[in-house]
Coordinates of C-alpha atoms in Angstrom, one line a residue:
Chain A
M26 CA 0.7 10.4 -40.3
F27 CA -1.5 8.0 -38.9
T28 CA -0.2 8.5 -35.0
A29 CA -1.0 12.2 -36.0
A30 CA -4.5 11.7 -37.2
I31 CA -5.2 9.9 -33.8
T32 CA -3.6 12.1 -31.4
A33 CA -6.3 14.9 -33.1
L34 CA -8.8 12.4 -32.6
S35 CA -7.9 11.5 -29.4
R36 CA -7.7 15.2 -28.6
I37 CA -11.3 16.0 -29.8
L38 CA -12.1 13.3 -28.1
V39 CA -11.4 14.6 -24.9
A40 CA -12.2 18.0 -25.4
I41 CA -15.2 16.6 -25.8
A42 CA -15.5 15.0 -22.8
A43 CA -13.7 18.0 -20.9
A44 CA -17.2 19.9 -21.9
G45 CA -19.2 17.2 -20.8
L46 CA -18.1 16.8 -18.0
L47 CA -18.1 21.0 -17.6
A48 CA -21.9 20.7 -18.7
M49 CA -22.3 17.7 -15.8
M50 CA -20.7 19.8 -13.0
F51 CA -23.3 23.1 -13.4
L52 CA -26.1 21.1 -14.3
T53 CA -25.6 18.8 -11.1
A54 CA -24.5 22.1 -9.0
F55 CA -27.6 24.3 -11.0
D56 CA -30.2 21.4 -10.0
V57 CA -29.9 21.4 -6.7
V58 CA -29.6 24.7 -5.9
M59 CA -32.7 25.6 -7.3
R60 CA -34.2 22.3 -5.8
Y61 CA -33.5 23.6 -2.2
V62 CA -33.2 27.5 -2.6
F63 CA -36.8 27.6 -5.0
N64 CA -37.9 24.4 -4.8
Q65 CA -38.2 24.0 -7.9
P66 CA -36.0 21.0 -9.6
V67 CA -35.0 21.3 -13.5
R68 CA -36.9 19.1 -15.2
G69 CA -35.1 16.4 -16.9
A70 CA -31.8 17.1 -15.5
M71 CA -31.4 13.3 -14.6
E72 CA -31.8 12.8 -18.1
V73 CA -29.6 14.7 -18.9
V74 CA -26.9 13.5 -17.1
E75 CA -27.4 9.8 -17.9
Y76 CA -26.8 11.3 -21.1
L77 CA -23.7 13.7 -20.4
M78 CA -21.9 10.9 -18.8
A79 CA -22.6 8.4 -22.5
I80 CA -20.2 11.2 -23.9
V81 CA -17.9 11.8 -20.9
V82 CA -17.3 8.0 -20.1
S83 CA -16.8 6.9 -23.8
F84 CA -14.6 9.3 -24.4
S85 CA -12.8 9.6 -21.5
I86 CA -11.6 5.6 -22.4
A87 CA -10.7 6.2 -25.3
W88 CA -8.5 9.1 -24.3
C89 CA -7.1 7.2 -21.5
A90 CA -6.0 4.8 -24.1
H91 CA -4.4 7.3 -25.8
E92 CA -2.5 8.2 -22.5
K93 CA -1.6 4.7 -22.0
A94 CA -3.1 4.9 -18.7
H95 CA -5.2 2.2 -18.6
V96 CA -4.1 -0.3 -15.8
S97 CA -2.1 -3.6 -16.4
V98 CA 0.3 -5.7 -14.9
D99 CA 3.8 -5.0 -15.4
L100 CA 5.6 -7.5 -12.7
F101 CA 6.3 -10.1 -15.3
M102 CA 6.3 -9.0 -19.1
T103 CA 9.3 -6.6 -17.6
R104 CA 11.4 -9.5 -17.1
F105 CA 11.5 -10.7 -21.1
S106 CA 13.8 -8.5 -23.4
V107 CA 12.5 -5.3 -24.9
K108 CA 11.9 -7.5 -27.9
I109 CA 9.8 -10.1 -26.2
Q110 CA 7.8 -7.5 -24.8
A111 CA 6.9 -6.1 -27.9
T112 CA 5.7 -9.5 -29.8
V113 CA 3.5 -10.1 -26.6
H114 CA 2.6 -6.4 -27.1
I115 CA 1.4 -7.5 -30.1
F116 CA -1.0 -10.1 -29.7
T117 CA -2.6 -9.1 -26.3
S118 CA -4.0 -5.3 -28.5
F119 CA -4.7 -6.9 -31.0
A120 CA -6.9 -9.3 -29.0
A121 CA -8.1 -6.0 -27.2
M122 CA -8.8 -4.5 -31.0
L123 CA -10.4 -7.3 -31.7
F124 CA -12.7 -7.7 -29.0
V125 CA -13.8 -3.8 -29.1
L126 CA -14.0 -3.4 -32.7
F127 CA -16.7 -6.7 -32.4
M128 CA -18.3 -4.7 -29.6
T129 CA -18.1 -1.2 -31.8
W130 CA -20.2 -3.5 -34.3
H131 CA -22.8 -4.6 -32.6
N132 CA -23.5 -1.1 -30.9
I133 CA -23.7 -0.2 -34.3
R134 CA -26.6 -2.6 -34.8
H135 CA -27.9 -1.6 -31.7
V136 CA -28.1 1.9 -32.6
T137 CA -30.0 1.2 -35.6
D138 CA -32.5 -0.9 -34.0
V139 CA -32.7 1.1 -30.8
Y140 CA -33.4 4.9 -33.9
A141 CA -35.8 2.6 -35.5
S142 CA -38.0 2.0 -32.2
K143 CA -37.8 5.8 -31.3
V144 CA -36.9 5.7 -27.8
T145 CA -36.7 8.6 -25.8
S146 CA -36.2 9.9 -22.7
A147 CA -39.1 10.1 -20.2
V148 CA -39.9 14.0 -19.2
L149 CA -37.9 15.4 -21.4
G150 CA -38.9 13.0 -24.5
I151 CA -34.6 13.4 -25.9
P152 CA -34.2 10.6 -28.2
I153 CA -31.7 8.4 -26.8
Y154 CA -30.0 7.0 -30.3
P155 CA -27.6 9.8 -30.5
F156 CA -26.4 9.5 -26.9
M157 CA -25.9 5.6 -28.1
A158 CA -24.0 6.5 -31.1
M159 CA -21.4 8.3 -29.7
L160 CA -21.0 5.2 -27.2
S161 CA -20.5 3.6 -30.7
L162 CA -18.2 6.3 -31.2
G163 CA -15.7 6.5 -28.8
L164 CA -15.5 2.6 -29.1
A165 CA -14.4 3.0 -32.3
G166 CA -11.7 5.6 -31.4
F167 CA -10.7 3.3 -28.6
S168 CA -10.4 0.7 -31.2
L169 CA -8.2 2.7 -33.8
I170 CA -6.0 3.6 -30.8
L171 CA -5.2 0.2 -29.5
L172 CA -4.8 -0.2 -33.7
K173 CA -2.1 2.4 -33.3
H174 CA -0.2 0.4 -30.3
M175 CA -0.1 -3.0 -31.8
L176 CA 1.4 -1.1 -34.9
D177 CA 3.9 0.7 -32.9
S178 CA 4.8 -2.6 -31.1
A179 CA 4.8 -3.9 -34.6
W180 CA 7.6 -1.7 -35.3
E181 CA 9.7 -1.9 -32.3
V182 CA 10.3 -5.7 -33.0
F183 CA 10.5 -4.7 -36.8
K184 CA 13.2 -2.6 -35.6
Q185 CA 15.2 -5.0 -33.4
Chain B
M2 CA -18.1 -29.7 -19.2
S3 CA -19.9 -28.2 -15.9
P4 CA -20.5 -24.2 -15.9
I5 CA -18.3 -23.9 -12.5
F6 CA -15.2 -25.6 -14.3
V7 CA -15.5 -23.2 -16.8
G8 CA -15.6 -20.5 -14.6
Y9 CA -12.1 -22.0 -13.1
I10 CA -11.1 -22.3 -16.4
G11 CA -12.0 -18.6 -17.0
I12 CA -10.0 -17.2 -14.2
A13 CA -7.3 -18.8 -15.4
V14 CA -7.3 -17.3 -18.9
M15 CA -7.7 -13.9 -17.4
L16 CA -4.3 -14.1 -14.6
F17 CA -2.6 -15.4 -18.0
L18 CA -4.1 -12.3 -19.7
I19 CA -3.2 -10.2 -17.2
F20 CA 0.4 -11.0 -17.1
A21 CA 0.9 -11.1 -20.2
R22 CA 0.3 -7.1 -19.9
M23 CA -3.7 -6.7 -21.1
Q24 CA -5.1 -3.8 -19.8
I25 CA -7.0 -5.1 -17.0
G26 CA -10.6 -3.8 -17.6
I27 CA -10.6 -5.4 -21.2
S28 CA -9.4 -8.9 -20.1
M29 CA -12.1 -8.9 -17.8
A30 CA -14.8 -8.3 -20.7
I31 CA -13.0 -10.8 -23.0
V32 CA -13.1 -13.6 -20.6
G33 CA -16.9 -12.8 -19.3
F34 CA -18.1 -12.3 -22.8
I35 CA -16.4 -15.6 -24.2
G36 CA -17.5 -17.6 -20.5
F37 CA -20.9 -16.2 -20.6
A38 CA -21.5 -16.8 -24.7
W39 CA -20.3 -20.4 -23.6
I40 CA -22.6 -21.9 -20.5
V41 CA -25.8 -19.5 -22.1
G42 CA -24.9 -18.6 -25.7
L43 CA -23.6 -16.5 -28.3
Q44 CA -26.8 -14.2 -28.5
P45 CA -27.4 -13.5 -25.1
A46 CA -23.9 -12.7 -24.5
I47 CA -23.5 -10.6 -27.5
G48 CA -27.0 -8.8 -25.8
V49 CA -24.3 -8.3 -22.9
L50 CA -22.0 -6.4 -25.0
K51 CA -24.9 -4.0 -26.4
T52 CA -26.6 -3.0 -23.5
V53 CA -24.3 -3.1 -20.8
P54 CA -21.3 -0.4 -21.7
Y55 CA -24.4 2.2 -22.1
S56 CA -26.2 0.9 -19.2
T57 CA -22.4 1.4 -17.3
F58 CA -21.8 4.3 -18.6
A59 CA -25.0 6.6 -19.2
S60 CA -26.0 6.5 -15.2
Q61 CA -27.0 9.3 -13.5
E62 CA -25.9 7.1 -10.4
M63 CA -22.1 6.4 -11.7
S64 CA -21.7 10.2 -12.2
V65 CA -20.9 10.7 -8.5
I66 CA -17.0 8.9 -10.0
P67 CA -16.3 12.1 -12.7
L68 CA -17.6 14.6 -10.3
F69 CA -15.5 14.1 -7.1
I70 CA -12.4 13.3 -9.5
F71 CA -12.9 16.5 -10.9
M72 CA -13.3 18.1 -7.2
G73 CA -9.7 16.4 -6.4
A74 CA -8.2 17.5 -9.3
L75 CA -9.5 21.4 -9.0
A76 CA -8.4 21.0 -4.9
F77 CA -5.2 20.0 -6.4
A78 CA -4.6 23.0 -9.3
S79 CA -5.7 25.5 -6.6
G80 CA -3.1 25.1 -3.9
L81 CA -5.2 23.1 -1.5
S82 CA -2.8 20.7 -0.8
E83 CA -0.2 22.8 -0.4
D84 CA -1.8 25.5 2.4
L85 CA -2.8 22.2 3.8
Y86 CA 0.8 20.6 3.8
Y87 CA 2.3 24.7 5.8
A88 CA -0.7 24.2 8.0
A89 CA 0.4 21.2 9.1
R90 CA 4.0 21.8 9.3
K91 CA 3.5 25.0 11.3
L92 CA 1.8 22.8 13.5
T93 CA 4.1 19.8 14.4
G94 CA 7.4 21.2 12.8
Q95 CA 9.2 21.7 16.2
L96 CA 8.9 17.3 16.9
R97 CA 10.6 15.7 16.0
G98 CA 9.7 14.0 13.3
G99 CA 7.7 16.5 13.1
L100 CA 7.5 17.1 9.7
A101 CA 6.5 13.5 8.6
I102 CA 4.1 14.3 10.6
A103 CA 2.5 16.8 9.0
T104 CA 2.7 15.2 5.9
V105 CA 0.3 12.4 7.3
L106 CA -1.9 15.2 8.8
A107 CA -2.2 16.4 5.3
C108 CA -2.4 13.7 3.1
S109 CA -5.2 12.8 5.9
F110 CA -7.0 16.3 5.1
F111 CA -6.5 16.1 1.4
A112 CA -8.0 12.6 1.7
A113 CA -11.2 14.5 2.6
I114 CA -11.1 16.2 -0.5
S115 CA -9.9 13.1 -2.8
G116 CA -11.0 10.4 -4.1
S117 CA -7.7 8.6 -4.7
S118 CA -5.1 7.4 -2.6
L119 CA -2.5 7.9 -5.7
A120 CA -3.4 11.1 -6.3
T121 CA -2.7 12.0 -2.5
A122 CA 0.2 10.7 -2.5
A123 CA 1.2 12.3 -5.7
T124 CA -0.4 15.8 -4.6
M125 CA 1.6 15.8 -1.0
G126 CA 4.8 14.0 -2.0
R127 CA 5.6 17.3 -4.3
V128 CA 5.0 19.7 -1.8
A129 CA 6.4 17.6 1.3
A130 CA 9.2 15.8 -0.1
P131 CA 11.4 18.9 -1.2
E132 CA 10.7 20.3 2.0
M133 CA 11.6 16.8 4.1
K134 CA 15.0 17.3 2.1
R135 CA 16.0 20.5 3.6
Y136 CA 15.9 19.9 7.0
N137 CA 18.1 17.0 6.5
Y138 CA 15.1 14.0 7.0
D139 CA 16.5 10.6 6.2
P140 CA 15.8 9.8 2.8
A141 CA 13.9 6.6 3.5
M142 CA 12.0 7.9 6.5
A143 CA 10.4 11.1 4.1
A144 CA 9.5 8.5 1.4
G145 CA 7.9 6.2 3.8
S146 CA 5.7 9.0 5.2
I147 CA 4.7 10.2 1.8
A148 CA 3.9 6.9 0.7
A149 CA 2.1 5.6 3.9
G150 CA -0.1 9.0 4.1
G151 CA -1.6 8.2 0.5
S152 CA -2.9 5.8 1.3
I153 CA -5.2 7.0 3.6
G154 CA -6.7 8.2 1.2
I155 CA -9.0 6.5 0.4
L156 CA -10.8 5.6 3.7
I157 CA -11.5 9.2 4.4
P158 CA -14.1 9.6 2.6
P159 CA -15.4 10.6 0.0
S160 CA -13.5 8.1 -1.4
V161 CA -14.3 6.3 -5.3
I162 CA -13.4 2.4 -4.3
L163 CA -16.0 2.7 -1.4
I164 CA -18.3 4.4 -3.8
L165 CA -17.8 1.2 -6.4
Y166 CA -17.7 -1.0 -3.6
G167 CA -21.2 0.0 -2.7
V168 CA -22.6 -0.1 -6.5
I169 CA -21.6 -4.2 -7.0
T170 CA -22.5 -5.7 -3.3
E171 CA -25.8 -3.1 -3.4
Q172 CA -24.6 -1.4 0.2
S173 CA -25.8 2.4 1.0
I174 CA -22.5 4.6 -0.2
G175 CA -23.5 7.3 2.6
K176 CA -22.7 4.1 5.1
L177 CA -19.8 3.0 3.4
F178 CA -18.4 6.7 3.7
L179 CA -19.5 6.7 7.5
A180 CA -17.0 3.9 8.6
G181 CA -14.5 4.5 6.4
F182 CA -14.7 7.6 8.8
I183 CA -12.8 5.8 12.3
P184 CA -10.9 3.3 11.0
G185 CA -9.1 6.1 8.5
I186 CA -8.8 8.4 11.1
L187 CA -6.9 5.5 13.5
E188 CA -5.3 5.0 10.3
G189 CA -3.4 8.5 10.4
L190 CA -2.7 8.0 14.2
F191 CA -1.3 5.2 13.9
Y192 CA 1.1 6.2 11.2
I193 CA 1.9 8.7 13.5
I194 CA 2.8 6.8 16.6
T195 CA 5.1 4.9 13.7
I196 CA 6.8 8.1 13.6
M197 CA 7.7 9.4 16.9
I198 CA 8.5 5.7 18.0
L199 CA 11.0 5.7 15.1
T200 CA 12.2 9.0 16.3
S201 CA 12.6 8.4 19.5
Y202 CA 15.0 5.9 18.7
N203 CA 16.8 7.5 15.9
P204 CA 16.4 11.5 16.1
Q205 CA 19.0 11.7 13.0
L206 CA 16.1 10.2 11.4
G207 CA 13.5 13.3 11.4
P208 CA 15.9 16.4 13.1
A209 CA 12.9 19.4 14.5
G210 CA 12.6 21.8 13.2
P211 CA 12.0 25.8 13.6
R212 CA 9.5 27.0 16.1
T213 CA 6.4 28.8 15.6
T214 CA 4.1 30.7 17.6
R215 CA 0.4 30.2 18.7
M216 CA 0.0 32.9 16.4
E217 CA 1.5 31.6 13.5
K218 CA 0.3 28.2 14.0
L219 CA -3.8 29.8 14.1
T220 CA -3.5 31.5 11.0
A221 CA -2.0 28.7 9.0
V222 CA -4.6 26.7 10.2
L223 CA -7.2 29.4 9.4
K224 CA -5.9 29.7 5.3
T225 CA -6.6 26.4 5.1
W226 CA -10.9 26.8 5.9
E227 CA -11.4 26.2 1.8
V228 CA -11.1 22.5 2.6
I229 CA -12.6 22.3 5.7
F230 CA -15.4 24.4 4.2
L231 CA -15.5 21.7 0.9
F232 CA -15.3 19.1 3.3
T233 CA -18.1 20.0 5.9
L234 CA -20.1 21.2 2.8
V235 CA -19.7 17.4 1.2
I236 CA -19.8 15.1 3.5
G237 CA -22.2 17.1 5.8
G238 CA -24.7 17.8 3.1
I239 CA -24.7 13.8 2.9
Y240 CA -25.2 13.0 6.5
A241 CA -27.6 15.7 6.8
G242 CA -29.8 14.3 4.4
I243 CA -29.1 17.4 2.0
F244 CA -27.5 15.6 -0.6
T245 CA -27.6 12.3 -2.8
P246 CA -24.2 11.3 -2.7
T247 CA -24.2 12.4 -6.8
E248 CA -25.4 15.9 -5.7
A249 CA -22.6 16.4 -3.6
A250 CA -20.4 16.1 -5.4
G251 CA -21.6 18.4 -8.2
I252 CA -22.1 20.9 -5.8
G253 CA -18.8 20.2 -4.4
A254 CA -16.7 19.9 -8.0
F255 CA -19.0 23.2 -8.8
C256 CA -17.3 25.2 -5.4
A257 CA -13.5 23.7 -6.0
F258 CA -14.3 25.7 -9.7
C259 CA -15.0 28.5 -8.4
M260 CA -12.8 28.2 -5.5
M261 CA -9.7 27.9 -8.1
I262 CA -11.3 31.6 -9.8
W263 CA -11.4 33.0 -5.9
R264 CA -7.9 32.1 -5.6
R265 CA -6.7 33.3 -8.8
R266 CA -5.8 30.3 -10.0
M267 CA -8.7 29.8 -12.6
N268 CA -6.6 29.8 -16.0
W269 CA -5.9 27.7 -18.8
Q270 CA -3.4 25.5 -18.4
N271 CA -4.9 24.9 -14.4
L272 CA -8.5 24.2 -16.3
K273 CA -7.0 21.9 -19.1
G274 CA -4.7 20.0 -16.7
S275 CA -8.0 19.6 -14.4
L276 CA -9.9 18.3 -16.6
T277 CA -7.8 16.1 -19.0
S278 CA -6.3 13.9 -15.7
T279 CA -10.2 13.7 -14.7
A280 CA -11.2 12.7 -18.0
Q281 CA -8.1 9.7 -17.6
T282 CA -8.9 8.5 -14.5
T283 CA -12.7 8.5 -15.4
G284 CA -11.7 6.4 -18.2
M285 CA -9.3 4.3 -16.6
L286 CA -12.0 3.5 -14.0
F287 CA -15.3 2.7 -16.0
I288 CA -13.3 0.0 -18.2
I289 CA -12.9 -1.9 -14.9
V290 CA -16.4 -1.5 -13.8
F291 CA -17.3 -2.2 -17.6
G292 CA -15.2 -5.5 -17.4
A293 CA -16.5 -6.3 -14.0
M294 CA -20.0 -6.3 -15.4
V295 CA -19.2 -8.8 -17.9
L296 CA -17.6 -10.7 -15.7
G297 CA -19.8 -10.7 -13.0
Y298 CA -22.7 -12.1 -15.9
F299 CA -19.8 -15.0 -16.4
F300 CA -19.0 -15.5 -12.9
S301 CA -23.4 -15.5 -11.7
V302 CA -24.1 -18.3 -14.8
S303 CA -20.9 -20.4 -14.1
R304 CA -22.6 -20.6 -10.4
L305 CA -19.0 -20.2 -9.3
P306 CA -19.3 -17.4 -6.3
S307 CA -22.0 -19.2 -5.1
E308 CA -20.5 -22.7 -4.8
L309 CA -17.6 -21.4 -3.4
A310 CA -19.7 -19.7 -0.5
S311 CA -20.9 -23.1 0.4
L312 CA -18.0 -24.7 -0.1
V313 CA -15.9 -22.1 2.1
G314 CA -18.7 -22.3 4.5
D315 CA -18.6 -26.2 5.5
L316 CA -15.0 -26.1 6.4
P317 CA -14.7 -26.9 9.8
V318 CA -12.5 -23.9 10.4
N319 CA -13.0 -20.4 12.4
R320 CA -14.5 -18.1 10.3
Y321 CA -12.2 -15.3 11.2
V322 CA -9.3 -18.0 9.5
I323 CA -11.0 -17.8 6.5
L324 CA -11.3 -14.1 6.3
I325 CA -8.3 -13.6 7.1
F326 CA -7.3 -16.0 3.7
I327 CA -9.4 -13.8 1.8
L328 CA -7.7 -10.6 3.1
L329 CA -4.2 -12.2 2.5
A330 CA -5.4 -13.2 -1.0
T331 CA -6.0 -9.8 -1.4
L332 CA -2.8 -8.2 -0.5
L333 CA -1.3 -10.9 -2.5
L334 CA -3.3 -8.7 -5.9
G335 CA -3.0 -5.1 -4.1
C336 CA 1.2 -6.4 -4.5
I337 CA 0.9 -6.4 -7.9
M338 CA -2.3 -4.6 -9.6
D339 CA -4.7 -1.1 -8.7
S340 CA -6.5 -1.9 -5.9
M341 CA -9.8 -0.6 -7.5
A342 CA -8.9 -3.2 -9.9
I343 CA -8.6 -5.8 -7.3
V344 CA -12.0 -5.0 -5.7
L345 CA -14.2 -5.2 -8.7
L346 CA -12.1 -8.4 -9.2
T347 CA -12.4 -10.0 -6.5
V348 CA -15.4 -9.1 -4.6
P349 CA -18.0 -10.4 -6.9
V350 CA -16.1 -13.5 -6.1
F351 CA -15.5 -13.7 -2.1
Y352 CA -18.9 -11.5 -1.4
P353 CA -21.7 -14.8 -0.9
T354 CA -19.2 -16.3 1.4
I355 CA -18.7 -13.7 3.3
L356 CA -22.6 -13.1 3.6
E357 CA -22.2 -17.2 4.3
L358 CA -19.9 -17.0 7.6
G359 CA -22.2 -14.3 8.3
F360 CA -20.1 -11.6 8.5
E361 CA -21.4 -7.8 8.3
P362 CA -21.1 -6.7 4.6
I363 CA -20.2 -2.8 5.6
W364 CA -17.3 -3.9 7.8
F365 CA -15.7 -6.5 5.3
G366 CA -15.8 -3.4 2.6
I367 CA -13.7 -1.2 4.6
L368 CA -11.6 -4.4 5.2
V369 CA -11.4 -4.9 2.1
V370 CA -10.1 -1.8 0.9
R371 CA -7.8 -1.2 3.7
V372 CA -6.2 -4.3 2.7
T373 CA -5.9 -3.4 -0.9
E374 CA -4.2 -0.1 0.1
M375 CA -2.1 -1.9 1.9
G376 CA -0.7 -3.5 -0.8
L377 CA -0.6 -0.3 -2.8
I378 CA 2.5 0.3 -0.7
T379 CA 3.8 -3.2 0.0
P380 CA 7.3 -4.6 -1.6
P381 CA 8.2 -6.1 -4.6
I382 CA 5.6 -3.2 -6.2
G383 CA 3.1 -1.2 -4.5
L384 CA 2.2 1.4 -7.2
N385 CA 2.1 3.9 -4.7
V386 CA 6.1 3.2 -4.1
Y387 CA 6.5 4.1 -7.7
V388 CA 4.8 7.7 -7.2
I389 CA 6.8 8.6 -4.5
Q390 CA 10.0 7.2 -6.3
G391 CA 9.5 9.5 -9.4
I392 CA 8.7 12.5 -7.0
T393 CA 11.7 11.9 -4.6
G394 CA 13.7 10.6 -7.4
E395 CA 15.6 8.1 -4.4
K396 CA 16.2 4.0 -5.1
M397 CA 13.1 1.6 -4.8
G398 CA 15.2 0.1 -2.2
T399 CA 15.2 3.2 -0.5
V400 CA 11.7 4.0 0.3
F401 CA 11.2 0.6 0.8
K402 CA 12.9 0.5 3.3
G403 CA 11.3 3.4 4.7
I404 CA 8.3 1.6 4.0
I405 CA 8.5 -0.8 6.4
P406 CA 8.1 0.8 10.0
F407 CA 4.3 1.6 8.2
L408 CA 3.6 -1.7 6.7
I409 CA 4.1 -2.9 10.8
A410 CA 1.9 -0.5 11.7
D411 CA -0.7 -1.8 9.2
V412 CA -1.3 -4.7 10.0
F413 CA -1.5 -3.6 13.7
H414 CA -4.3 -1.4 12.4
I415 CA -6.2 -4.0 10.4
A416 CA -6.0 -6.8 13.3
V417 CA -7.7 -3.9 15.0
L418 CA -10.3 -3.3 12.5
I419 CA -10.6 -7.0 13.0
A420 CA -10.6 -7.4 16.9
I421 CA -13.4 -4.1 17.4
P422 CA -15.7 -3.5 14.7
Q423 CA -17.6 -1.2 16.3
L424 CA -15.0 1.1 15.1
T425 CA -16.0 0.7 11.4
L426 CA -20.1 0.2 12.2
F427 CA -20.8 2.8 15.2
L428 CA -21.1 5.8 12.9
P429 CA -23.3 3.8 10.0
S430 CA -25.6 2.7 12.8
L431 CA -26.3 6.1 14.3
F432 CA -28.1 7.1 10.7

């Protein structure tokens, strides 16, 4: 149940990231063509790319965690028994999860500050806070996935 | 406790976390955060956590990374890598060891549209390994040439690691790309010479394949025009001053996208695969970049890198001795870690030392990246080796056996790059 929910969440996040990536590609290419061929750059293209990056990167990080593709070093841990590996993994993923949760919490607080101060982008006047909120959402997703990894390892230890 | 001592403890704790298999990016961020909080205070450290993720991710300059990765993923899904390999095979197949030479050639060209070594090795491995098996190549030779060829990926532009090196050291990405060019080609040549020497001693390693006519060669080469076009557009555009690297990446990805349609490879499966693999790599890279940024705050307040620089600078030894020590340390890390993580981890520490010793930053960038790539194929682990082993199904020992001659070539290559800095610095000096 929890696993299925996490998988569904990761798929939604990566779908949004993928859409953002495509949009970023088309926008950058379109901007270049407009600038050099028609001498008419797209207004505010740069800020939109920045906003898109916020979404693409934050959601990609969660997806990457779901796919267990974040880089880690296997060399030493693989020398121990499966049980020890899983036990250590409970601790490392717990610490990682706590840290990411802490970061999520402070980013949410930061979003409320930015919301109150009504900061917008320079050219198009698009408010910045929704994109910061997306970052918090991506981080929250990341911490849930880390929680899942921790529970998986706990189950592994319990089974043995 | 003095800040610099906190810095040393930080490094020790970080290595401990990394060896306990915590994700490298998160380990760097945790240690960076706690260390910064220890020296400067909790509130400023929380401030770093609030602002750094957004400013690192929501950056137009950094959009060059996902866009170049996407371009490579699309080129792979469009089957450009296969065309490259078949063209190279037509060119060199009739030579002894010709298929292995073709692998190195195709890798070099694929590197020109892809920014990652692992991707190049994996892509070429899938095409080249079955062919070499069919022509009775020695399995070790086959695996070695793919693994080594893959490591060319990083020097020939566009290169994700060189972009990151440029970002952290504030060097021009365009100049770094140019600087990698000749060393990258030279690396390919060294590998080809290695294959030729090996097969001339023992022709059984790589029997000659069937002859092809000049016409066949020409048609096969002309079929790869898309790669040449893409490379010329992207890299030519940057140097002609038409595009910034970001714009070039956007245009390049867009053209690769159009080529996929044009080559009738556009379907849901291929598009989805390219998008999700790009997201995966992007996520993997940016979490490490984020960790490196936070760690950077900690390192700068601990003054560890600058203290180290003045300490090392005062040592009564030749500066090249120190350089070689730094490169050896990098190589050791390269055996256990991803090259990008190493660059982001070690460059902030060693960079002030390099400047203090009066070395050229761009030259050092190429060297350090080159050495981490050597680490990718060095026993006992080497990430490329795992990839190749997964594709070819050979034993780990066989793959490593095949790699040894290429490692020797690597040592010569790096020695040449150190001895003749002009090889690296000549092209950037023209612009």
